[in-house]
């Protein structure tokens, strides 16, 4: 099955799946609509110059590198004092 994006005014308005490429427009196909094979698009995407674009791309969020237990203890004076006491270093 191939998925076709139905595009009007440069916006994907519907998606249709066909086993083979249609030779005539489907029933109810209005003027100004075009069908373009596109397997990985969704309604609302834009189409210009042969390229589909997601209007809401995913935002990449960088996660901070987790600190080691040693780094966390050394950064907190209270925890460092507890560790020294437990080791008999006070």
C-alpha positions as protocol buffer text, in pm:
chain_id: "A"
residue {
  index: 1
  type: UNK
  ca { x: 0 y: 0 z: 0 }
}
residue {
  index: 2
  type: UNK
  ca { x: 118 y: 349 z: -83 }
}
residue {
  index: 3
  type: UNK
  ca { x: 5 y: 653 z: 109 }
}
residue {
  index: 4
  type: UNK
  ca { x: -84 y: 966 z: -87 }
}
residue {
  index: 5
  type: UNK
  ca { x: -103 y: 1314 z: 62 }
}
residue {
  index: 6
  type: UNK
  ca { x: -395 y: 1518 z: -67 }
}
residue {
  index: 7
  type: UNK
  ca { x: -265 y: 1874 z: -90 }
}
residue {
  index: 8
  type: UNK
  ca { x: -460 y: 2197 z: -136 }
}
residue {
  index: 9
  type: UNK
  ca { x: -304 y: 2543 z: -119 }
}
residue {
  index: 10
  type: UNK
  ca { x: 30 y: 2384 z: -16 }
}
residue {
  index: 11
  type: UNK
  ca { x: -118 y: 2209 z: 291 }
}
residue {
  index: 12
  type: UNK
  ca { x: -185 y: 1837 z: 339 }
}
residue {
  index: 13
  type: UNK
  ca { x: -561 y: 1815 z: 394 }
}
residue {
  index: 14
  type: UNK
  ca { x: -608 y: 1437 z: 382 }
}
residue {
  index: 15
  type: UNK
  ca { x: -427 y: 1106 z: 339 }
}
residue {
  index: 16
  type: UNK
  ca { x: -538 y: 814 z: 121 }
}
residue {
  index: 17
  type: UNK
  ca { x: -385 y: 467 z: 81 }
}
residue {
  index: 18
  type: UNK
  ca { x: -389 y: 287 z: -253 }
}
residue {
  index: 19
  type: UNK
  ca { x: -259 y: -57 z: -349 }
}
residue {
  index: 20
  type: UNK
  ca { x: -147 y: 92 z: -682 }
}
residue {
  index: 21
  type: UNK
  ca { x: -111 y: 442 z: -815 }
}
residue {
  index: 22
  type: UNK
  ca { x: -455 y: 568 z: -925 }
}
residue {
  index: 23
  type: UNK
  ca { x: -497 y: 666 z: -1288 }
}
residue {
  index: 24
  type: UNK
  ca { x: -795 y: 895 z: -1225 }
}
residue {
  index: 25
  type: UNK
  ca { x: -883 y: 1123 z: -934 }
}
residue {
  index: 26
  type: UNK
  ca { x: -1091 y: 961 z: -659 }
}
residue {
  index: 27
  type: UNK
  ca { x: -1463 y: 1043 z: -637 }
}
residue {
  index: 28
  type: UNK
  ca { x: -1520 y: 1381 z: -475 }
}
residue {
  index: 29
  type: UNK
  ca { x: -1172 y: 1507 z: -564 }
}
residue {
  index: 30
  type: UNK
  ca { x: -1208 y: 1884 z: -584 }
}
residue {
  index: 31
  type: UNK
  ca { x: -1034 y: 2132 z: -814 }
}
residue {
  index: 32
  type: UNK
  ca { x: -710 y: 2260 z: -671 }
}
residue {
  index: 33
  type: UNK
  ca { x: -628 y: 1936 z: -489 }
}
residue {
  index: 34
  type: UNK
  ca { x: -329 y: 1725 z: -587 }
}
residue {
  index: 35
  type: UNK
  ca { x: -226 y: 1378 z: -472 }
}
residue {
  index: 36
  type: UNK
  ca { x: 142 y: 1312 z: -401 }
}
residue {
  index: 37
  type: UNK
  ca { x: 287 y: 982 z: -284 }
}
residue {
  index: 38
  type: UNK
  ca { x: 422 y: 1043 z: 65 }
}
residue {
  index: 39
  type: UNK
  ca { x: 456 y: 765 z: 318 }
}
residue {
  index: 40
  type: UNK
  ca { x: 573 y: 971 z: 616 }
}
residue {
  index: 41
  type: UNK
  ca { x: 359 y: 1285 z: 634 }
}
residue {
  index: 42
  type: UNK
  ca { x: 53 y: 1390 z: 833 }
}
residue {
  index: 43
  type: UNK
  ca { x: -243 y: 1620 z: 782 }
}
residue {
  index: 44
  type: UNK
  ca { x: -136 y: 1981 z: 837 }
}
residue {
  index: 45
  type: UNK
  ca { x: 213 y: 1944 z: 689 }
}
residue {
  index: 46
  type: UNK
  ca { x: 308 y: 2188 z: 414 }
}
residue {
  index: 47
  type: UNK
  ca { x: 425 y: 2107 z: 62 }
}
residue {
  index: 48
  type: UNK
  ca { x: 643 y: 2342 z: -142 }
}
residue {
  index: 49
  type: UNK
  ca { x: 907 y: 2292 z: -411 }
}
residue {
  index: 50
  type: UNK
  ca { x: 867 y: 1913 z: -391 }
}
residue {
  index: 51
  type: UNK
  ca { x: 934 y: 1898 z: -16 }
}
residue {
  index: 52
  type: UNK
  ca { x: 697 y: 1818 z: 271 }
}
residue {
  index: 53
  type: UNK
  ca { x: 761 y: 2007 z: 595 }
}
residue {
  index: 54
  type: UNK
  ca { x: 627 y: 1935 z: 943 }
}
residue {
  index: 55
  type: UNK
  ca { x: 495 y: 2266 z: 1082 }
}
residue {
  index: 56
  type: UNK
  ca { x: 558 y: 2141 z: 1437 }
}
residue {
  index: 57
  type: UNK
  ca { x: 902 y: 1980 z: 1440 }
}
residue {
  index: 58
  type: UNK
  ca { x: 1010 y: 1804 z: 1756 }
}
residue {
  index: 59
  type: UNK
  ca { x: 1224 y: 2014 z: 1985 }
}
residue {
  index: 60
  type: UNK
  ca { x: 1553 y: 1854 z: 2084 }
}
residue {
  index: 61
  type: UNK
  ca { x: 1611 y: 1879 z: 2456 }
}
residue {
  index: 62
  type: UNK
  ca { x: 1958 y: 1806 z: 2587 }
}
residue {
  index: 63
  type: UNK
  ca { x: 1963 y: 1623 z: 2916 }
}
residue {
  index: 64
  type: UNK
  ca { x: 2231 y: 1720 z: 3167 }
}
residue {
  index: 65
  type: UNK
  ca { x: 2497 y: 1461 z: 3237 }
}
residue {
  index: 66
  type: UNK
  ca { x: 2419 y: 1296 z: 3571 }
}
residue {
  index: 67
  type: UNK
  ca { x: 2670 y: 1363 z: 3847 }
}
residue {
  index: 68
  type: UNK
  ca { x: 2851 y: 1082 z: 4015 }
}
residue {
  index: 69
  type: UNK
  ca { x: 2783 y: 1006 z: 4381 }
}
residue {
  index: 70
  type: UNK
  ca { x: 3131 y: 1134 z: 4463 }
}
residue {
  index: 71
  type: UNK
  ca { x: 3063 y: 1465 z: 4286 }
}
residue {
  index: 72
  type: UNK
  ca { x: 2732 y: 1505 z: 4471 }
}
residue {
  index: 73
  type: UNK
  ca { x: 2895 y: 1439 z: 4812 }
}
residue {
  index: 74
  type: UNK
  ca { x: 3186 y: 1675 z: 4744 }
}
residue {
  index: 75
  type: UNK
  ca { x: 2946 y: 1950 z: 4632 }
}
residue {
  index: 76
  type: UNK
  ca { x: 2745 y: 1935 z: 4957 }
}
residue {
  index: 77
  type: UNK
  ca { x: 2939 y: 2032 z: 5273 }
}
residue {
  index: 78
  type: UNK
  ca { x: 2689 y: 1853 z: 5501 }
}
residue {
  index: 79
  type: UNK
  ca { x: 2716 y: 1527 z: 5306 }
}
residue {
  index: 80
  type: UNK
  ca { x: 3096 y: 1557 z: 5298 }
}
residue {
  index: 81
  type: UNK
  ca { x: 3103 y: 1602 z: 5677 }
}
residue {
  index: 82
  type: UNK
  ca { x: 2880 y: 1294 z: 5718 }
}
residue {
  index: 83
  type: UNK
  ca { x: 3114 y: 1089 z: 5498 }
}
residue {
  index: 84
  type: UNK
  ca { x: 3423 y: 1203 z: 5689 }
}
residue {
  index: 85
  type: UNK
  ca { x: 3253 y: 1117 z: 6018 }
}
residue {
  index: 86
  type: UNK
  ca { x: 3153 y: 774 z: 5891 }
}
residue {
  index: 87
  type: UNK
  ca { x: 3513 y: 712 z: 5784 }
}
residue {
  index: 88
  type: UNK
  ca { x: 3650 y: 844 z: 6113 }
}
residue {
  index: 89
  type: UNK
  ca { x: 3828 y: 1133 z: 5946 }
}
residue {
  index: 90
  type: UNK
  ca { x: 3685 y: 1417 z: 6158 }
}
